[in-house]
Amino acid sequence: MKKEIPKKSSSKETVEQAKQVLQGKAKKSGFRKIAPFLGPAFIASVAYVDPGNFATNIQSGAQFGYLLLWVIIGSNIMAMLVQTLSAKLGIATGKNLAEICRERFPKPVVWIMWALMEIVAMATDLAEFLGAALGFNLLLGVPLYLAGILTAIATFLILGFEKSGFRSLETIITAFVGVIAIAYVVETFLDKPDWGLVANSILVPRFAGTESVLLATGILGATVMPHAIFLHSALTQNRIVVRKPKLMQKLFRYEQIDVFIAMGAASLINAAMLIMAASTFHRSGLTSVGTIEQAYITLEPLLGKAASWVFGLSLLASGLSSASVGTMAGQVIMQGFLHFEIPVWIRRLVTMIPSLIVIFIGLEPTRTLVISQVALSFGLPFAIIPLVYFTAKKDIMGVLVNHKLTTIAASLVALLIVVLNVFLIVNSIGKGI
């Protein structure tokens, strides 16, 4: 009887193909050449199209039209830089950001950072879980508590793909991002925006009073996410391992392509969300549309049932994918800071409890999403400042150490994000959130 040769996992095949490309042995060209390197940034990019983005983009577009489109583009350019540094850290050190913090900082600092990042992870999960539950609620017409249970089951199933290797999970998450992107291509086609005003709003930065500044800060807070910074470094640390300086530099260039494509897609999706709200609600004089449920209900009489259905589907894809990615980020944070981890299903079970409590006691979902974004904003400096600090150190990064201009640019981005997020927190508290 002929002995069956076991098939390699798709993850192992991906690593081998990538190493052949790096060593110049691969005969592939074009997309097939870069395909083995694509994936980590797509998982990280899910944090940039999560339900928190839906809430801020809809409010901004309905209230101010296309005005704040330039904020979305600028925020995503900053996010590209931050995620590039995170990917580079994992490649250069073979460790993730949380692990390096544990090695380099005093124990009390490490414990404080871990506690803060766990709070951030829970706030993130709250927003993402609620978003997916809203998606089920709006599409299927089921009560929100039942939608929450469906969300829990779905995220458990998605996380189960992690056992099959990184490639399976990357494929699932990328497919979700694709669903969101296609949904907003359809929405943009249906709402027929004024492309002249769109271009003007992208190219001419401006505000229209304090409220627009607050919403702009909210967009930034929902765009640059602390848990995604920790996660991305973990996704690249052991994915494709090379230690020769030239191969590491080459690998990093391919990862930059991954970041550019994934974060570019996230930028376009966020812009499409705001364009949809501006073209549909603001143009019709419905400037007070401020919740996801209102947007879903209002879309049908304005653009037809297909538009509201597509919107609900994109929200569901966003919530399910980001809830799964948020759980992965929580694992990385605990393992990195404490050198301890729990089974992913236990973490999923524990972190969804606050979300289910919010659903069962009947808190308003969109308002809860906004509050969660404030919590994320508070945690952001504790991720981005260590990232810039570590990637600027030669003894940590070796040949991939930041160029001086990169460090300056990243430091300015970090400073801007910190200042704007302090502004967001102060104003949110002043208004009673």
Coordinates of C-alpha atoms in Angstrom, one line a residue:
M1 CA 0.0 0.0 0.0
K2 CA 1.4 3.4 -1.0
K3 CA 2.3 5.5 2.0
E4 CA 0.4 8.9 1.9
I5 CA 2.7 11.9 2.2
P6 CA 1.2 14.3 4.7
K7 CA 0.4 17.7 3.2
K8 CA 2.2 20.8 4.6
S9 CA 0.0 23.4 6.3
S10 CA -0.7 26.5 4.4
S11 CA 1.3 28.5 7.0
K12 CA 4.4 26.4 6.5
E13 CA 4.1 26.7 2.7
T14 CA 3.7 30.5 3.1
V15 CA 6.9 30.7 5.1
E16 CA 8.9 28.6 2.6
Q17 CA 7.6 30.7 -0.3
A18 CA 8.6 33.9 1.5
K19 CA 12.1 32.7 2.2
Q20 CA 12.6 31.7 -1.4
V21 CA 11.6 35.2 -2.5
L22 CA 13.9 36.8 0.1
Q23 CA 16.8 34.6 -1.1
G24 CA 16.2 35.3 -4.7
K25 CA 15.3 31.7 -5.5
A26 CA 11.6 32.3 -6.4
K27 CA 10.6 32.6 -10.1
K28 CA 7.3 34.3 -9.2
S29 CA 6.6 37.9 -10.1
G30 CA 4.0 40.6 -9.4
F31 CA 1.3 39.8 -6.9
R32 CA 2.4 36.2 -6.5
K33 CA 5.8 37.4 -5.4
I34 CA 4.4 39.6 -2.6
A35 CA 1.5 37.4 -1.6
P36 CA 3.4 35.3 1.0
F37 CA 4.2 38.5 2.9
L38 CA 0.6 39.8 3.0
G39 CA -1.5 39.2 6.1
P40 CA -0.3 40.7 9.4
A41 CA -1.2 44.2 8.4
F42 CA -4.7 43.1 7.2
I43 CA -5.3 41.6 10.7
A44 CA -4.1 44.8 12.4
S45 CA -6.1 46.9 10.0
V46 CA -9.4 45.4 11.3
A47 CA -8.9 47.7 14.3
Y48 CA -9.2 50.7 12.0
V49 CA -12.6 49.7 10.5
D50 CA -14.3 48.5 13.7
P51 CA -17.7 49.6 14.9
G52 CA -16.1 52.6 16.8
N53 CA -15.2 54.0 13.4
F54 CA -18.8 53.5 12.2
A55 CA -20.0 55.7 15.1
T56 CA -17.5 58.6 14.7
N57 CA -17.6 58.6 10.9
I58 CA -21.5 58.6 10.7
Q59 CA -21.7 61.4 13.2
S60 CA -19.1 63.5 11.4
G61 CA -20.6 63.0 8.0
A62 CA -24.2 63.7 9.0
Q63 CA -23.3 66.8 11.0
F64 CA -20.5 68.4 8.9
G65 CA -20.8 66.8 5.5
Y66 CA -17.5 66.1 3.8
L67 CA -15.7 68.7 6.0
L68 CA -13.6 66.2 8.0
L69 CA -12.5 63.9 5.2
W70 CA -9.0 65.3 5.4
V71 CA -8.9 64.1 9.1
I72 CA -9.6 60.5 8.0
I73 CA -6.8 60.6 5.4
G74 CA -4.3 62.3 7.8
S75 CA -5.2 59.8 10.6
N76 CA -4.6 56.8 8.4
I77 CA -1.3 58.2 7.2
M78 CA -0.2 58.5 10.9
A79 CA -1.6 54.9 11.5
M80 CA 0.5 53.6 8.6
L81 CA 3.7 55.0 10.1
V82 CA 2.8 53.6 13.6
Q83 CA 1.9 50.2 12.2
T84 CA 5.1 50.1 10.1
L85 CA 7.2 50.7 13.2
S86 CA 5.3 47.9 15.0
A87 CA 5.8 45.4 12.2
K88 CA 9.5 46.4 12.1
L89 CA 9.9 45.9 15.8
G90 CA 8.7 42.3 15.6
I91 CA 10.9 41.5 12.6
A92 CA 14.1 43.1 14.1
T93 CA 13.8 41.6 17.6
G94 CA 11.7 38.4 17.3
K95 CA 9.7 39.8 20.2
N96 CA 6.6 41.8 20.5
L97 CA 6.2 45.3 22.1
A98 CA 4.8 43.9 25.4
E99 CA 7.7 41.5 25.7
I100 CA 10.3 44.2 25.2
C101 CA 8.5 46.5 27.7
R102 CA 8.7 43.6 30.2
E103 CA 12.5 43.3 29.6
R104 CA 13.4 47.0 29.6
F105 CA 11.1 48.6 32.1
P106 CA 11.0 48.2 35.9
K107 CA 8.5 45.7 37.3
P108 CA 6.0 48.3 38.8
V109 CA 5.9 50.1 35.4
V110 CA 5.3 46.8 33.6
W111 CA 2.4 45.9 35.9
I112 CA 0.8 49.3 35.5
M113 CA 1.1 49.1 31.7
W114 CA -0.4 45.6 31.7
A115 CA -3.3 46.8 33.8
L116 CA -3.9 49.8 31.6
M117 CA -3.7 47.7 28.4
E118 CA -6.1 45.1 29.8
I119 CA -8.6 47.9 30.4
V120 CA -8.0 49.1 26.8
A121 CA -8.5 45.5 25.5
M122 CA -11.8 45.3 27.4
A123 CA -12.9 48.7 26.1
T124 CA -12.0 47.6 22.6
D125 CA -13.9 44.3 23.0
L126 CA -16.9 46.2 24.3
A127 CA -17.1 48.3 21.1
E128 CA -16.4 45.4 18.7
F129 CA -18.8 42.9 20.4
L130 CA -21.6 45.5 20.5
G131 CA -21.0 46.4 16.9
A132 CA -21.4 42.7 15.8
A133 CA -24.5 42.3 18.0
L134 CA -26.0 45.4 16.4
G135 CA -25.3 43.9 13.0
F136 CA -27.2 40.7 13.9
N137 CA -30.0 42.8 15.5
L138 CA -30.5 45.0 12.5
L139 CA -30.2 42.4 9.8
L140 CA -32.1 39.5 11.4
G141 CA -34.5 41.6 13.5
V142 CA -33.7 39.6 16.7
P143 CA -33.6 41.1 20.2
L144 CA -30.2 42.6 21.1
Y145 CA -29.6 40.0 23.9
L146 CA -30.0 37.1 21.4
A147 CA -27.8 39.0 18.9
G148 CA -25.1 39.1 21.6
I149 CA -25.3 35.3 22.1
L150 CA -25.0 34.8 18.3
T151 CA -22.0 37.1 18.3
A152 CA -20.3 35.1 21.1
I153 CA -20.8 31.8 19.1
A154 CA -19.6 33.4 15.9
T155 CA -16.4 34.8 17.4
F156 CA -15.6 31.4 19.1
L157 CA -15.9 29.8 15.6
I158 CA -13.6 32.4 14.0
L159 CA -10.9 32.1 16.7
G160 CA -11.0 28.3 16.2
F161 CA -9.2 28.8 12.8
E162 CA -6.1 30.0 14.7
K163 CA -5.4 26.3 15.4
S164 CA -4.9 25.7 11.7
G165 CA -2.0 28.1 11.5
F166 CA -1.7 31.8 10.9
R167 CA -2.6 31.7 7.2
S168 CA -6.1 30.3 7.8
L169 CA -6.9 33.1 10.3
E170 CA -5.4 35.7 8.0
T171 CA -7.5 34.5 5.1
I172 CA -10.7 34.7 7.2
I173 CA -10.0 38.2 8.6
T174 CA -9.0 39.5 5.1
A175 CA -12.2 38.1 3.7
F176 CA -14.1 40.1 6.3
V177 CA -12.2 43.3 5.4
G178 CA -13.1 42.5 1.8
V179 CA -16.8 42.3 2.7
I180 CA -16.6 45.7 4.4
A181 CA -14.8 47.2 1.4
I182 CA -17.3 45.8 -1.2
A183 CA -20.2 47.0 1.0
Y184 CA -18.9 50.5 0.9
V185 CA -18.2 50.4 -2.8
V186 CA -21.9 49.6 -3.2
E187 CA -22.9 52.3 -0.7
T188 CA -20.8 54.9 -2.5
F189 CA -22.4 53.9 -5.8
L190 CA -25.9 54.3 -4.3
D191 CA -25.5 57.6 -2.5
K192 CA -23.9 59.4 -5.6
P193 CA -21.6 61.8 -3.7
D194 CA -20.4 65.2 -5.0
W195 CA -16.9 64.3 -6.0
G196 CA -15.8 67.9 -6.4
L197 CA -16.7 68.6 -2.8
V198 CA -15.0 65.3 -1.8
A199 CA -11.7 66.3 -3.4
N200 CA -11.9 69.8 -1.9
S201 CA -12.5 68.4 1.6
I202 CA -9.5 66.1 1.3
L203 CA -7.1 68.7 0.0
V204 CA -8.2 71.7 2.1
P205 CA -7.9 71.1 5.9
R206 CA -10.4 73.1 7.9
F207 CA -12.8 73.0 10.9
A208 CA -16.2 74.6 11.6
G209 CA -16.2 75.3 15.3
T210 CA -15.3 73.4 18.5
E211 CA -17.7 70.5 17.8
S212 CA -16.0 69.7 14.5
V213 CA -12.6 69.6 16.4
L214 CA -14.0 67.2 18.9
L215 CA -15.4 64.9 16.2
A216 CA -12.0 65.1 14.4
T217 CA -10.3 64.0 17.6
G218 CA -12.8 61.2 17.9
I219 CA -12.0 60.1 14.4
L220 CA -8.3 60.0 15.4
G221 CA -9.0 58.1 18.6
A222 CA -11.0 55.5 16.7
T223 CA -8.3 55.2 14.0
V224 CA -5.0 54.8 15.8
M225 CA -5.7 51.9 18.2
P226 CA -3.3 50.9 21.1
H227 CA -4.1 47.1 21.0
A228 CA -3.4 47.0 17.2
I229 CA 0.1 48.4 17.9
F230 CA 0.9 45.5 20.4
L231 CA -0.7 42.9 18.1
H232 CA 1.1 43.9 14.9
S233 CA 4.5 43.4 16.5
A234 CA 3.4 39.9 17.6
L235 CA 2.1 39.0 14.2
T236 CA 5.5 39.6 12.6
Q237 CA 7.8 38.4 15.4
N238 CA 7.9 34.7 14.4
R239 CA 6.0 34.7 11.1
I240 CA 9.0 34.7 8.8
V241 CA 12.2 34.4 10.8
V242 CA 15.4 35.7 9.1
R243 CA 18.5 37.0 10.9
K244 CA 20.9 38.0 8.1
P245 CA 20.8 41.9 8.0
K246 CA 20.2 42.1 4.2
L247 CA 17.3 39.5 4.4
M248 CA 15.8 41.4 7.3
Q249 CA 15.9 44.7 5.4
K250 CA 14.3 42.9 2.4
L251 CA 11.6 41.3 4.6
F252 CA 10.8 44.7 6.1
R253 CA 10.3 46.2 2.6
Y254 CA 7.7 43.6 1.8
E255 CA 6.0 44.2 5.2
Q256 CA 5.8 47.9 4.3
I257 CA 3.9 46.9 1.1
D258 CA 1.6 44.8 3.4
V259 CA 1.0 47.9 5.6
F260 CA 0.5 50.2 2.6
I261 CA -2.1 48.0 1.0
A262 CA -4.0 47.0 4.2
M263 CA -4.0 50.5 5.8
G264 CA -4.8 52.1 2.4
A265 CA -7.9 49.9 2.2
A266 CA -8.8 50.8 5.8
S267 CA -8.4 54.5 4.9
L268 CA -10.7 54.2 1.8
I269 CA -13.3 52.3 3.9
N270 CA -13.4 55.0 6.6
A271 CA -13.6 57.7 3.9
A272 CA -16.5 55.9 2.3
M273 CA -18.3 55.7 5.6
L274 CA -18.1 59.5 6.0
I275 CA -19.0 60.1 2.4
M276 CA -22.1 57.9 2.7
A277 CA -23.2 59.8 5.8
A278 CA -22.5 63.2 4.2
S279 CA -24.1 62.3 0.8
T280 CA -27.2 60.7 2.3
F281 CA -27.9 62.4 5.7
H282 CA -26.2 65.8 5.6
R283 CA -27.4 66.5 2.0
S284 CA -31.0 65.7 3.1
G285 CA -30.8 68.0 6.1
L286 CA -30.7 65.0 8.6
T287 CA -27.7 66.4 10.5
S288 CA -28.8 64.9 13.8
V289 CA -28.3 61.3 12.7
G290 CA -25.9 60.2 15.4
T291 CA -26.4 56.5 16.1
I292 CA -25.8 53.4 14.1
E293 CA -29.4 52.3 14.4
Q294 CA -30.7 55.7 13.1
A295 CA -28.3 55.4 10.2
Y296 CA -29.6 51.9 9.3
I297 CA -33.3 52.9 9.6
T298 CA -32.9 56.2 7.7
L299 CA -31.0 54.7 4.8
E300 CA -33.9 52.6 3.6
P301 CA -36.3 55.5 2.8
L302 CA -33.5 57.5 1.3
L303 CA -31.6 54.9 -0.8
G304 CA -33.7 51.8 -0.7
K305 CA -33.7 48.5 1.3
A306 CA -30.5 47.3 -0.4
A307 CA -28.5 50.2 1.1
S308 CA -29.6 49.5 4.6
W309 CA -29.0 45.8 4.2
V310 CA -25.5 46.4 2.9
F311 CA -24.8 48.8 5.7
G312 CA -25.9 46.2 8.3
L313 CA -23.8 43.5 6.6
S314 CA -20.7 45.6 6.7
L315 CA -21.3 46.4 10.4
L316 CA -21.7 42.7 11.2
A317 CA -18.4 41.8 9.3
S318 CA -16.6 44.7 11.1
G319 CA -17.9 43.6 14.5
L320 CA -17.1 39.9 14.1
S321 CA -13.6 40.3 12.7
S322 CA -12.6 43.1 15.1
A323 CA -13.9 41.2 18.1
S324 CA -11.8 38.2 17.1
V325 CA -8.7 40.3 16.6
G326 CA -9.3 42.1 19.9
T327 CA -9.2 38.8 21.7
M328 CA -5.9 37.9 20.0
A329 CA -4.5 41.3 21.1
G330 CA -5.6 40.6 24.6
Q331 CA -3.6 37.3 24.5
V332 CA -0.5 39.1 23.3
I333 CA -0.8 41.8 26.0
M334 CA -1.1 39.3 28.8
Q335 CA 1.6 36.9 27.5
G336 CA 4.0 39.7 26.7
F337 CA 3.8 41.7 30.0
L338 CA 3.3 38.8 32.4
H339 CA 4.9 35.9 30.5
F340 CA 1.6 34.1 31.2
E341 CA -1.3 33.2 29.1
I342 CA -4.7 31.6 29.4
P343 CA -6.6 29.6 26.8
V344 CA -8.1 31.9 24.1
W345 CA -11.6 30.5 24.7
I346 CA -11.4 31.5 28.4
R347 CA -10.3 35.0 27.5
R348 CA -13.1 35.3 24.9
L349 CA -15.6 34.2 27.6
V350 CA -14.3 36.6 30.2
T351 CA -14.0 39.7 27.9
M352 CA -17.5 39.3 26.4
I353 CA -19.2 39.4 29.9
P354 CA -19.1 43.2 30.1
S355 CA -20.6 43.5 26.6
L356 CA -23.4 41.1 27.5
I357 CA -24.0 43.0 30.7
V358 CA -24.3 46.3 28.7
I359 CA -26.7 44.6 26.3
F360 CA -28.9 43.0 29.0
I361 CA -29.2 46.2 31.2
G362 CA -30.2 48.1 28.0
L363 CA -27.5 50.8 27.7
E364 CA -27.6 52.7 24.4
P365 CA -25.1 51.0 22.1
T366 CA -23.8 53.9 20.1
R367 CA -23.2 56.0 23.3
T368 CA -21.4 53.0 24.8
L369 CA -19.2 52.8 21.7
V370 CA -18.3 56.5 22.1
I371 CA -17.3 56.0 25.8
S372 CA -15.2 53.0 24.8
Q373 CA -13.3 55.2 22.3
V374 CA -12.4 57.6 25.2
A375 CA -10.9 54.7 27.1
L376 CA -8.9 53.7 24.0
S377 CA -7.6 57.3 23.7
F378 CA -6.4 57.2 27.3
G379 CA -4.4 54.0 26.7
L380 CA -2.8 55.2 23.4
P381 CA 0.3 57.0 24.8
F382 CA 1.3 53.9 26.7
A383 CA 1.6 52.0 23.4
I384 CA 2.9 54.6 20.9
I385 CA 5.6 56.3 23.1
P386 CA 7.4 53.0 24.0
L387 CA 7.1 51.9 20.3
V388 CA 8.9 55.1 19.1
Y389 CA 11.5 54.9 21.9
F390 CA 12.4 51.2 21.2
T391 CA 12.5 51.5 17.4
A392 CA 14.9 54.4 17.7
K393 CA 17.5 52.3 19.7
K394 CA 20.3 50.7 17.7
D395 CA 21.0 48.0 20.3
I396 CA 17.4 46.8 20.0
M397 CA 16.7 47.2 16.3
G398 CA 20.1 46.6 14.7
V399 CA 20.0 47.3 10.9
L400 CA 16.3 48.2 11.1
V401 CA 16.8 51.0 13.6
N402 CA 14.8 54.1 12.7
H403 CA 16.3 56.8 10.4
K404 CA 16.5 60.1 12.4
L405 CA 13.8 61.6 10.2
T406 CA 11.6 58.6 10.9
T407 CA 12.0 59.0 14.6
I408 CA 11.3 62.8 14.4
A409 CA 8.2 62.2 12.3
A410 CA 7.0 59.4 14.6
S411 CA 7.7 61.5 17.7
L412 CA 5.6 64.4 16.2
V413 CA 2.8 62.0 15.5
A414 CA 3.0 60.6 19.0
L415 CA 2.9 64.1 20.5
L416 CA 0.0 65.1 18.3
I417 CA -2.0 62.0 19.1
V418 CA -1.4 62.5 22.9
V419 CA -2.4 66.2 22.8
L420 CA -5.5 65.5 20.8
N421 CA -6.5 62.6 22.9
V422 CA -6.1 64.6 26.1
F423 CA -8.4 67.2 24.4
L424 CA -10.9 64.4 23.6
I425 CA -10.9 63.1 27.2
V426 CA -11.2 66.5 28.8
N427 CA -14.1 67.6 26.5
S428 CA -15.9 64.2 26.8
I429 CA -15.7 64.4 30.6
G430 CA -16.8 68.0 30.5
K431 CA -19.9 67.1 28.5
G432 CA -20.6 64.1 30.8
I433 CA -19.4 61.9 27.9

